Short mmCIF file of C-alpha atoms in Angstrom, two decimals:
data_model
loop_
_atom_site.label_atom_id
_atom_site.label_comp_id
_atom_site.label_asym_id
_atom_site.label_seq_id
_atom_site.Cartn_x
_atom_site.Cartn_y
_atom_site.Cartn_z
CA UNK A 515 10.26 3.64 -39.66
CA UNK A 516 12.85 1.52 -37.96
CA UNK A 517 13.90 4.21 -35.76
CA UNK A 518 10.57 5.11 -34.80
CA UNK A 519 9.54 1.40 -34.08
CA UNK A 520 13.15 1.17 -31.83
CA UNK A 521 12.03 4.21 -29.97
CA UNK A 522 8.76 2.69 -29.27
CA UNK A 523 10.35 -0.39 -28.25
CA UNK A 524 12.56 1.38 -25.78
CA UNK A 525 9.69 3.26 -24.33
CA UNK A 526 7.80 0.00 -23.94
CA UNK A 527 10.93 -1.59 -22.35
CA UNK A 528 11.34 1.12 -19.90
CA UNK A 529 7.50 1.26 -19.09
CA UNK A 530 7.66 -2.42 -18.27
CA UNK A 531 10.77 -2.15 -16.26
CA UNK A 532 9.30 0.56 -14.10
CA UNK A 533 6.05 -1.49 -13.57
CA UNK A 534 8.11 -4.62 -12.67
CA UNK A 535 10.09 -2.43 -10.43
CA UNK A 536 7.07 -0.97 -8.86
CA UNK A 537 5.59 -4.52 -8.31
CA UNK A 538 8.67 -5.95 -6.62
CA UNK A 539 8.82 -2.81 -4.41
CA UNK A 540 5.41 -3.16 -3.40
CA UNK A 541 5.97 -6.75 -2.55
CA UNK A 542 9.01 -5.93 -0.47
CA UNK A 543 6.93 -3.25 1.38
CA UNK A 544 4.12 -5.26 1.92
CA UNK A 545 6.04 -8.04 3.26
CA UNK A 546 7.71 -5.46 5.53
CA UNK A 547 4.23 -4.28 6.50
CA UNK A 548 3.09 -7.62 7.59
CA UNK A 549 6.17 -8.04 9.62
CA UNK A 550 5.79 -4.76 11.08
CA UNK A 551 2.23 -5.19 12.13
CA UNK A 552 3.18 -8.52 13.72
CA UNK A 553 5.94 -6.67 15.68
CA UNK A 554 3.57 -4.09 16.67
CA UNK A 555 0.79 -6.62 17.68
CA UNK A 556 3.32 -8.75 19.47
CA UNK A 557 5.10 -5.86 21.23
CA UNK A 558 1.82 -4.09 22.17
CA UNK A 559 0.66 -7.23 24.31
CA UNK A 560 4.31 -8.01 25.58
CA UNK A 561 5.65 -4.59 26.63
CA UNK A 562 4.68 -1.34 28.33
CA UNK A 563 3.93 1.96 27.19
CA UNK A 564 6.89 3.21 29.22
CA UNK A 565 8.98 0.50 27.39
CA UNK A 566 8.02 1.83 24.13
CA UNK A 567 8.64 5.34 25.42
CA UNK A 568 12.12 4.62 26.58
CA UNK A 569 13.05 3.16 23.32
CA UNK A 570 11.55 5.96 21.29
CA UNK A 571 13.51 8.56 23.13
CA UNK A 572 16.76 6.68 22.34
CA UNK A 573 15.49 5.92 18.68
CA UNK A 574 14.71 9.58 18.15
CA UNK A 575 18.34 10.65 18.63
CA UNK A 576 19.50 7.90 16.92
CA UNK A 577 17.28 8.72 13.82
CA UNK A 578 18.83 12.32 13.85
CA UNK A 579 22.53 11.21 14.05
CA UNK A 580 21.60 8.33 11.42
CA UNK A 581 20.48 11.25 9.13
CA UNK A 582 23.90 12.92 9.66
CA UNK A 583 25.73 9.51 9.49
CA UNK A 584 24.47 8.73 5.74
CA UNK A 585 25.44 12.23 4.72
CA UNK A 586 23.28 11.70 1.51
CA UNK A 587 25.98 9.00 0.17
CA UNK A 588 23.58 6.57 -0.75
CA UNK A 589 21.29 9.23 -2.92
CA UNK A 590 24.50 10.57 -4.48
CA UNK A 591 25.37 7.13 -6.15
CA UNK A 592 22.22 6.73 -7.22
CA UNK A 593 21.89 10.26 -9.13
CA UNK A 594 25.55 9.96 -10.59
CA UNK A 595 25.55 9.61 -14.36
CA UNK A 596 28.23 6.98 -14.11
CA UNK A 597 29.48 6.03 -10.71
CA UNK A 598 33.06 4.85 -11.02
CA UNK A 599 34.96 2.71 -8.29
CA UNK A 600 36.71 5.68 -6.90
CA UNK A 601 33.34 7.53 -6.36
CA UNK A 602 31.97 4.51 -4.69
CA UNK A 603 34.94 4.22 -2.46
CA UNK A 604 34.97 7.80 -1.56
CA UNK A 605 31.38 7.74 -0.80
CA UNK A 606 31.85 4.70 1.86
CA UNK A 607 34.95 6.51 3.24
CA UNK A 608 32.95 9.74 3.84
CA UNK A 609 29.78 7.91 5.26
CA UNK A 610 31.95 5.61 7.56
CA UNK A 611 34.02 8.36 8.96
CA UNK A 612 30.93 10.45 9.83
CA UNK A 613 29.19 7.01 11.19
CA UNK A 614 32.08 6.24 13.48
CA UNK A 615 32.13 9.88 14.78
CA UNK A 616 28.40 10.00 15.31
CA UNK A 617 28.43 6.50 16.84
CA UNK A 618 30.97 7.75 19.38
CA UNK A 619 29.37 10.90 20.26
CA UNK A 620 26.16 9.13 20.98
CA UNK A 621 27.59 6.43 23.17
CA UNK A 622 29.51 9.13 25.26
CA UNK A 623 26.05 10.88 25.53
CA UNK A 624 24.43 7.61 27.03
CA UNK A 625 24.66 8.68 30.64
CA UNK A 626 23.86 12.54 30.33
CA UNK A 627 20.69 11.38 28.34
CA UNK A 628 19.35 9.06 31.00
CA UNK A 629 19.99 11.61 33.69
CA UNK A 630 18.29 14.29 31.53
CA UNK A 631 15.19 12.07 31.09
CA UNK A 632 15.54 10.36 34.53
CA UNK A 633 15.39 6.97 32.88
CA UNK A 634 18.69 4.95 33.92
CA UNK A 635 18.02 2.28 31.24
CA UNK A 636 17.84 4.82 28.50
CA UNK A 637 21.76 4.66 28.56
CA UNK A 638 21.83 0.75 27.64
CA UNK A 639 19.54 1.52 24.71
CA UNK A 640 21.81 4.36 23.78
CA UNK A 641 24.72 2.02 23.63
CA UNK A 642 23.23 -0.70 21.58
CA UNK A 643 21.96 1.93 19.00
CA UNK A 644 25.18 3.59 18.66
CA UNK A 645 26.72 0.20 17.64
CA UNK A 646 24.00 0.08 14.91
CA UNK A 647 24.87 3.59 13.62
CA UNK A 648 28.60 2.31 13.37
CA UNK A 649 27.33 -0.77 11.27
CA UNK A 650 25.06 1.16 8.91
CA UNK A 651 27.29 2.62 6.42
CA UNK A 652 28.71 -1.19 5.44
CA UNK A 653 25.44 -1.71 3.51
CA UNK A 654 25.26 1.60 1.53
CA UNK A 655 27.47 0.93 -1.25
CA UNK A 656 25.65 -2.53 -2.44
CA UNK A 657 22.20 -0.96 -1.63
CA UNK A 658 22.94 2.06 -3.54
CA UNK A 659 24.15 0.09 -6.58
CA UNK A 660 20.89 -2.26 -6.65
CA UNK A 661 18.94 0.67 -6.32
CA UNK A 662 20.53 2.15 -9.65
CA UNK A 663 19.99 -1.26 -11.22
CA UNK A 664 16.33 -1.20 -10.19
CA UNK A 665 17.09 -4.88 -8.67
CA UNK A 666 14.14 -4.56 -6.23
CA UNK A 667 13.47 -8.41 -6.28
CA UNK A 668 16.99 -8.89 -4.40
CA UNK A 669 16.19 -5.72 -2.23
CA UNK A 670 13.01 -7.15 -1.34
CA UNK A 671 14.45 -10.50 -0.11
CA UNK A 672 17.03 -8.67 2.04
CA UNK A 673 14.33 -6.51 3.60
CA UNK A 674 12.02 -9.50 4.39
CA UNK A 675 15.11 -11.52 5.78
CA UNK A 676 15.96 -8.39 8.05
CA UNK A 677 12.49 -7.89 9.25
CA UNK A 678 11.92 -11.66 10.08
CA UNK A 679 15.23 -11.40 12.26
CA UNK A 680 13.90 -8.38 13.93
CA UNK A 681 10.57 -9.89 14.80
CA UNK A 682 12.15 -13.06 16.04
CA UNK A 683 14.72 -11.24 18.18
CA UNK A 684 11.83 -8.93 19.79
CA UNK A 685 9.56 -11.59 20.42
CA UNK A 686 12.28 -13.98 21.86
CA UNK A 687 13.72 -11.11 24.28
CA UNK A 688 10.46 -9.69 25.09
CA UNK A 689 9.11 -13.16 26.50
CA UNK A 690 12.24 -13.13 28.50
CA UNK A 691 11.45 -9.86 30.11
CA UNK A 692 13.90 -7.73 28.50
CA UNK A 693 11.53 -4.87 28.12
CA UNK A 694 12.79 -1.76 25.90
CA UNK A 695 16.22 -3.48 25.48
CA UNK A 696 14.01 -6.32 23.41
CA UNK A 697 13.48 -3.56 20.77
CA UNK A 698 17.19 -2.05 20.90
CA UNK A 699 18.55 -5.59 20.25
CA UNK A 700 15.95 -6.33 17.59
CA UNK A 701 16.80 -3.22 15.65
CA UNK A 702 20.73 -4.12 15.74
CA UNK A 703 19.92 -7.79 14.34
CA UNK A 704 17.87 -6.14 11.52
CA UNK A 705 20.67 -3.74 10.50
CA UNK A 706 23.40 -6.60 10.79
CA UNK A 707 21.10 -9.15 8.60
CA UNK A 708 20.46 -6.19 5.99
CA UNK A 709 24.12 -5.37 5.89
CA UNK A 710 25.06 -9.08 5.17
CA UNK A 711 22.49 -9.55 2.82
CA UNK A 712 23.33 -6.49 0.67
CA UNK A 713 27.05 -7.53 0.63
CA UNK A 714 26.04 -11.23 -0.41
CA UNK A 715 23.45 -9.89 -2.97
CA UNK A 716 26.02 -7.47 -4.59
CA UNK A 717 29.38 -8.45 -3.47
CA UNK A 718 31.71 -5.25 -3.63
CA UNK A 719 34.81 -5.80 -1.33
CA UNK A 720 37.01 -3.42 -2.89
CA UNK A 721 34.33 -0.62 -2.02
CA UNK A 722 35.69 -0.67 1.77
CA UNK A 723 39.01 0.56 0.64
CA UNK A 724 39.51 4.09 1.94
CA UNK A 725 39.46 6.74 -0.67
CA UNK A 726 38.71 10.52 -1.10
CA UNK A 727 38.80 11.32 -4.73
CA UNK A 728 36.03 13.76 -5.47
CA UNK A 729 35.09 14.03 -1.74
CA UNK A 730 34.29 17.72 -2.24
CA UNK A 731 31.48 16.76 -4.61
CA UNK A 732 30.09 14.21 -2.12
CA UNK A 733 30.15 16.78 0.86
CA UNK A 734 28.49 19.43 -1.42
CA UNK A 735 25.75 17.18 -2.39
CA UNK A 736 25.63 15.57 1.24
CA UNK A 737 25.63 18.70 3.22
CA UNK A 738 22.16 19.96 1.63
CA UNK A 739 20.81 16.43 1.42
CA UNK A 740 21.55 15.80 5.15
CA UNK A 741 20.45 19.16 6.24
CA UNK A 742 17.11 18.68 4.95
CA UNK A 743 16.68 15.17 5.92
CA UNK A 744 17.89 16.22 9.63
CA UNK A 745 15.20 18.99 9.45
CA UNK A 746 12.46 16.59 8.54
CA UNK A 747 13.56 14.20 11.12
CA UNK A 748 13.52 16.86 13.75
CA UNK A 749 10.04 17.45 12.56
CA UNK A 750 9.17 13.79 13.04
CA UNK A 751 11.02 12.87 16.38
CA UNK A 752 11.25 16.09 18.29
CA UNK A 753 7.66 15.95 19.58
CA UNK A 754 8.45 12.58 21.23
CA UNK A 755 11.63 14.24 22.76
CA UNK A 756 9.70 17.13 24.04
CA UNK A 757 6.88 14.96 25.15
CA UNK A 758 9.35 12.71 27.09
CA UNK A 759 10.80 15.64 28.98
CA UNK A 760 7.56 17.29 29.74
CA UNK A 761 5.24 14.30 30.39
CA UNK A 762 7.27 11.39 31.08
CA UNK A 763 7.97 8.02 29.09
CA UNK A 764 4.63 6.44 29.23
CA UNK A 765 3.09 9.48 27.11
CA UNK A 766 5.78 9.17 24.71
CA UNK A 767 5.01 5.44 24.09
CA UNK A 768 1.26 6.42 23.57
CA UNK A 769 1.97 9.01 21.12
CA UNK A 770 4.67 7.00 19.32
CA UNK A 771 2.09 3.99 18.89
CA UNK A 772 -0.43 6.39 17.47
CA UNK A 773 2.17 7.98 14.97
CA UNK A 774 2.90 4.01 14.00
CA UNK A 775 -0.71 3.34 13.29
CA UNK A 776 -1.03 6.59 11.19
CA UNK A 777 2.11 5.58 9.20
CA UNK A 778 0.25 2.38 8.07
CA UNK A 779 -1.47 3.91 4.94
CA UNK A 780 1.79 5.71 4.06
CA UNK A 781 3.65 2.20 4.23
CA UNK A 782 0.86 0.76 2.12
CA UNK A 783 1.23 3.29 -0.49
CA UNK A 784 3.93 5.85 -0.74
CA UNK A 785 6.72 3.96 0.97
CA UNK A 786 6.59 1.46 -1.87
CA UNK A 787 7.21 4.06 -4.22
CA UNK A 788 10.00 5.89 -2.16
CA UNK A 789 12.84 3.46 -3.50
CA UNK A 790 11.63 3.54 -7.11
CA UNK A 791 10.84 7.14 -7.76
CA UNK A 792 14.46 8.90 -7.53
CA UNK A 793 15.99 5.96 -9.64
CA UNK A 794 13.00 5.96 -12.18
CA UNK A 795 12.86 9.93 -12.54
CA UNK A 796 16.52 10.00 -12.93
CA UNK A 797 16.34 7.67 -15.79
CA UNK A 798 13.45 9.32 -17.09
CA UNK A 799 15.10 12.57 -17.43
CA UNK A 800 18.39 11.05 -18.83
CA UNK A 801 16.01 9.92 -21.64
CA UNK A 802 15.07 13.45 -22.29
CA UNK A 803 11.65 13.37 -20.57
CA UNK A 804 9.69 16.13 -18.80
CA UNK A 805 8.80 15.98 -15.32
CA UNK A 806 5.62 18.06 -15.42
CA UNK A 807 3.57 14.82 -16.71
CA UNK A 808 4.74 12.42 -14.13
CA UNK A 809 4.37 14.79 -11.25
CA UNK A 810 0.96 15.68 -11.90
CA UNK A 811 0.12 12.08 -12.44
CA UNK A 812 1.68 11.22 -9.18
CA UNK A 813 -0.25 13.74 -7.56
CA UNK A 814 -3.65 12.34 -9.05
CA UNK A 815 -2.70 8.81 -7.80
CA UNK A 816 -1.72 9.73 -4.22
CA UNK A 817 -4.87 12.21 -4.03
CA UNK A 818 -7.11 9.10 -4.90
CA UNK A 819 -5.19 6.67 -2.55
CA UNK A 820 -3.73 8.55 0.46
CA UNK A 821 -6.48 10.88 1.37
CA UNK A 822 -9.29 8.34 1.34
CA UNK A 823 -7.17 5.82 3.33
CA UNK A 824 -6.40 8.67 6.16
CA UNK A 825 -9.83 9.68 6.31
CA UNK A 826 -11.20 6.27 6.88
CA UNK A 827 -8.37 5.62 9.46
CA UNK A 828 -9.81 8.42 11.25
CA UNK A 829 -13.25 7.18 11.27
CA UNK A 830 -12.23 3.72 12.15
CA UNK A 831 -9.40 4.45 14.86
CA UNK A 832 -11.23 2.73 17.60
CA UNK A 833 -11.53 -0.77 16.19
CA UNK A 834 -8.24 -0.62 14.27
CA UNK A 835 -6.33 0.29 17.44
CA UNK A 836 -8.18 -2.46 19.55
CA UNK A 837 -7.27 -5.15 16.88
CA UNK A 838 -3.45 -3.96 16.46
CA UNK A 839 -2.79 -2.97 20.09
CA UNK A 840 -5.09 -4.28 22.40
CA UNK A 841 -7.46 -2.63 24.87
CA UNK A 842 -4.69 -1.44 27.33
CA UNK A 843 -3.99 1.65 24.61
CA UNK A 844 -7.32 3.09 25.22
CA UNK A 845 -5.87 6.70 24.76
CA UNK A 846 -4.50 6.02 21.32
CA UNK A 847 -7.50 6.25 19.26
CA UNK A 848 -8.08 9.92 19.96
CA UNK A 849 -4.52 10.55 19.07
CA UNK A 850 -5.12 8.66 15.89
CA UNK A 851 -7.88 10.76 14.80
CA UNK A 852 -6.07 13.95 15.32
CA UNK A 853 -3.12 12.99 13.65
CA UNK A 854 -4.68 11.38 10.62
CA UNK A 855 -6.65 14.50 9.97
CA UNK A 856 -3.51 16.30 9.79
CA UNK A 857 -1.92 13.97 7.56
CA UNK A 858 -4.68 13.75 5.03
CA UNK A 859 -2.90 16.82 3.30
CA UNK A 860 0.59 15.15 2.95
CA UNK A 861 -0.22 13.33 -0.29
CA UNK A 862 2.21 15.59 -2.47
CA UNK A 863 5.12 15.60 -0.27
CA UNK A 864 6.64 12.47 -1.04
CA UNK A 865 7.19 13.45 -4.70
CA UNK A 866 8.84 16.82 -3.68
CA UNK A 867 12.42 15.46 -2.49
CA UNK A 868 13.04 13.31 -5.86
CA UNK A 869 11.72 16.28 -8.07
CA UNK A 870 14.20 18.79 -6.56
CA UNK A 871 17.18 16.54 -6.57
CA UNK A 872 16.61 15.59 -10.12
CA UNK A 873 16.26 19.37 -11.07
CA UNK A 874 19.79 19.90 -9.06
CA UNK A 875 17.63 22.03 -6.45
CA UNK A 876 18.83 20.21 -3.53
CA UNK A 877 19.26 23.38 -1.43
CA UNK A 878 15.48 24.20 -2.06
CA UNK A 879 14.66 20.83 -0.02
CA UNK A 880 16.26 22.21 2.96
CA UNK A 881 14.67 25.74 2.58
CA UNK A 882 11.18 24.22 2.23
CA UNK A 883 11.81 22.01 5.36
CA UNK A 884 12.73 24.81 7.49
CA UNK A 885 9.72 26.89 6.58
CA UNK A 886 7.61 24.34 7.69
CA UNK A 887 9.56 22.63 10.58
CA UNK A 888 10.03 25.99 12.73
CA UNK A 889 6.43 26.61 13.24
CA UNK A 890 5.67 22.80 14.09
CA UNK A 891 8.40 22.79 16.77
CA UNK A 892 6.94 26.06 18.27
CA UNK A 893 3.38 24.67 18.39
CA UNK A 894 4.64 21.43 19.75
CA UNK A 895 6.53 23.28 22.47
CA UNK A 896 3.45 25.24 23.27
CA UNK A 897 1.00 22.27 23.19
CA UNK A 898 2.84 19.52 25.06
CA UNK A 899 2.33 20.94 28.62
CA UNK A 900 -1.52 20.53 27.82
CA UNK A 901 -1.16 16.88 27.10
CA UNK A 902 -0.64 14.54 24.37
CA UNK A 903 -4.05 15.09 22.62
CA UNK A 904 -3.00 18.75 22.38
CA UNK A 905 0.45 17.76 20.74
CA UNK A 906 -1.37 15.41 18.53
CA UNK A 907 -3.72 18.19 17.31
CA UNK A 908 -0.79 20.38 16.14
CA UNK A 909 -0.70 18.27 13.05
CA UNK A 910 -4.30 19.67 11.89
CA UNK A 911 -2.40 23.01 11.59
CA UNK A 912 0.97 22.09 10.22
CA UNK A 913 -0.17 19.48 7.64
CA UNK A 914 -1.74 22.22 4.89
CA UNK A 915 1.30 24.21 5.58
CA UNK A 916 3.55 21.44 4.59
CA UNK A 917 1.78 20.58 1.34
CA UNK A 918 1.20 24.18 0.33
CA UNK A 919 5.32 24.69 0.80
CA UNK A 920 5.94 21.66 -0.93
CA UNK A 921 3.57 22.02 -4.03
CA UNK A 922 4.98 25.83 -4.43
CA UNK A 923 8.58 24.80 -4.47
CA UNK A 924 7.98 22.04 -7.12
CA UNK A 925 5.49 23.84 -9.26
CA UNK A 926 7.74 27.17 -9.96
CA UNK A 927 10.74 24.78 -11.22
CA UNK A 928 8.80 22.67 -13.46
CA UNK A 929 5.98 24.99 -15.05
CA UNK A 930 2.98 23.63 -13.11
CA UNK A 931 -0.01 26.20 -12.44
CA UNK A 932 -2.30 25.83 -9.39
CA UNK A 933 -4.96 25.35 -11.91
CA UNK A 934 -3.33 22.19 -12.94
CA UNK A 935 -2.57 20.73 -9.68
CA UNK A 936 -6.34 21.33 -8.52
CA UNK A 937 -7.46 19.28 -11.82
CA UNK A 938 -5.02 16.52 -11.21
CA UNK A 939 -6.33 15.88 -7.57
CA UNK A 940 -10.17 16.58 -8.27
CA UNK A 941 -10.85 13.10 -9.15
CA UNK A 942 -9.19 11.87 -5.73
CA UNK A 943 -11.88 14.20 -3.85
CA UNK A 944 -14.66 12.06 -5.53
CA UNK A 945 -12.81 8.49 -4.59
CA UNK A 946 -12.47 10.08 -0.79
CA UNK A 947 -16.43 10.86 -0.93
CA UNK A 948 -16.94 7.35 -2.13
CA UNK A 949 -14.69 5.63 0.40
CA UNK A 950 -16.04 7.72 3.21
CA UNK A 951 -19.50 7.34 2.29
CA UNK A 952 -19.33 3.60 2.49
CA UNK A 953 -17.95 3.76 6.10
CA UNK A 954 -20.41 6.46 7.24
CA UNK A 955 -23.34 4.21 5.81
CA UNK A 956 -22.16 0.97 7.94
CA UNK A 957 -21.85 3.11 10.86
CA UNK A 958 -25.12 4.49 10.41
CA UNK A 959 -26.77 1.15 10.01
CA UNK A 960 -25.09 0.20 13.50
CA UNK A 961 -26.68 3.27 15.33
CA UNK A 962 -23.71 5.66 14.63
CA UNK A 963 -21.23 4.07 16.92
CA UNK A 964 -17.41 4.32 16.40
CA UNK A 965 -16.68 1.32 18.58
CA UNK A 966 -17.13 -1.21 16.11
CA UNK A 967 -16.40 -5.11 16.68
CA UNK A 968 -13.89 -6.86 14.26
CA UNK A 969 -16.70 -8.10 11.99
CA UNK A 970 -18.41 -4.81 11.80
CA UNK A 971 -14.83 -3.00 11.04
CA UNK A 972 -14.39 -5.47 8.08
CA UNK A 973 -17.79 -4.69 6.88
CA UNK A 974 -17.01 -0.96 6.96
CA UNK A 975 -13.74 -1.52 5.15
CA UNK A 976 -15.46 -3.65 2.70
CA UNK A 977 -18.08 -0.70 2.08
CA UNK A 978 -15.19 1.65 1.98
CA UNK A 979 -13.39 -0.12 -0.86
CA UNK A 980 -16.65 -0.37 -2.87
CA UNK A 981 -17.37 3.30 -2.43
CA UNK A 982 -13.77 4.04 -3.58
CA UNK A 983 -14.04 2.02 -6.60
CA UNK A 984 -17.21 3.84 -7.49
CA UNK A 985 -15.49 7.17 -6.92
CA UNK A 986 -12.64 6.52 -9.14
CA UNK A 987 -15.07 5.22 -11.71
CA UNK A 988 -17.34 8.26 -11.49
CA UNK A 989 -14.62 10.63 -11.33
CA UNK A 990 -12.87 9.38 -14.51
CA UNK A 991 -9.55 8.44 -12.33
CA UNK A 992 -6.93 6.89 -14.79
CA UNK A 993 -6.14 4.47 -11.69
CA UNK A 994 -9.65 2.64 -12.57
CA UNK A 995 -8.18 1.74 -15.80
CA UNK A 996 -5.18 0.51 -14.38
CA UNK A 997 -7.00 -1.53 -11.95
CA UNK A 998 -9.12 -2.94 -14.75
CA UNK A 999 -5.94 -3.84 -16.87
CA UNK A 1000 -4.73 -5.60 -13.81
CA UNK A 1001 -7.66 -7.58 -13.42
CA UNK A 1002 -7.83 -8.76 -16.76
CA UNK A 1003 -4.17 -9.96 -16.63
CA UNK A 1004 -4.92 -11.80 -13.24
CA UNK A 1005 -7.96 -13.31 -15.08
CA UNK A 1006 -5.84 -14.52 -17.96
CA UNK A 1007 -3.23 -15.92 -15.35
CA UNK A 1008 -5.79 -17.74 -13.71
#
C-alpha cells in the first residue's frame, strides 16, 4: 500500500513538474513572441524589403553553418543518462572546434558571396554573423544543463533579456540609418547576452577546459543529428537563397516576411513545447513509460490548435499583414495564404525528432528529412523563375508529404496504427470547423470582404475563438477539460 502511494506520489510529482516546466516555457516563448513581433513591426517600418533580403541571405547561410557548428552537442548532453564532467568538457571542445572552423570559413566566403549575389553589403553582414558563430558554443554547456534540470524559469529570463537587447539594438541602429547591418549587429548582441546570461545562471567555468574523452560517442550522435538538422535547414533556407539569386534581394525580403508571419502560430504553440518535449520524454522513458500514449495525445492537441490557427491565418492574411508590417508590404498577404495552406499539415512534425531520438533512431531523422527535402528543393528551383507566389505555392504540395513521412517513421517504431492516428486528430477537425466558421460568419456579415479593418479583424478573431471552444467541446477533445481546470484555478486564485 505504501509502495502504491509512493508511486502515485511520484507520478503526481512528475506531472506537476512537467506542467510547471510547460508553463515557464510558454511564458518564455510568449515573451519572446512579444519581443519578436515588436522587432517585426519596427523593422518593417524602418527598413526596406531589400534590407531584409540582404540580411536573410547572410542569415540563411549562417543557419546552415550553425547547425554544423552545434553538431548536436546540446541534445547529446540532454539525453545522456548521467553526464559527467568529462562528457560536458568534451562536448564543448567538439562544438568549439567545429564552430571556429565554420566561422573562419564563413568569414573567408564574405567576398565571394557578395559577388555571387551582386550585393557588396552582404560581405559586411557575413563578417558580423561569422563572429556570432564563433561565440555560440560558449553558451551550450550551461543551456544544456538547465534544460536537463528543466530550469525553464532561468532560461526564460535569459531569453527575455537577450530578446530585449536585440530589439533595442535593432531600433537604435535602424534609426541611425544602418539598414541591414542593424539586423546583423542586433543578432550578435542577442547571442552575446544569451551567452553571458547562461553562464551566470549556471556557472561552469571548468566546462571550457579542452577535453576529448568519449569524443567518438559525441561524433557518432552528432553526425546523424547534425545531418538531419542541416537537411531541415536546407528545406527552410534554400528557397530564400534560390529566390535571391534568381529574382533579387527585394523578393527575398517579401518572401522572408511572409515566412515570419506564417511562423507566428508555430511560435505561439509548438515552439514553447520544443525545449520541454525531449527532456520530458527522456524522463518518461527512464521511468519505464511507453511513448505511444504521449505521441497520440500530442497529435490530438496539435491538431486542435495548430490546424485552426493556420486556416484562420490564411483567411485573415490581409489585415494581419497590414497591422504587423504596414501598407508597403502589399504582396505579402498572397504569399502568407499560400504558405499557411501548406503548413496546415505540419502539426505532427514537431514530435518526430524527439520521439526518434529517445528511441535511438537518430539515423531515421536524416532519412525522413532527405525523403521530403529533395522534392521540395526541386520544386522550388522550378517555381522560382515564375515569381515568389509560385515559390510560396510549393508548400501546398510538400506539406502533406512531410506529414505522411514523419508519421510513417514514428508509427512503425511505437506500434501506432493509422486508424489510431486518425481517431486522435478527428476532434481537431471539429475545432477547425468551429474556428473557421467564426471567421467566415464575420466576413459574410461584412459583405464577404477579406480586407478588414483592425476592429473587424478583432471581431473575426473573437468569433474564431468562440467557434474553436464550441468545436473542442462538441468534439469531446481533452483540451476542453484542461482549459476548464485552468479556468477553475484562475477563478480560485482571483
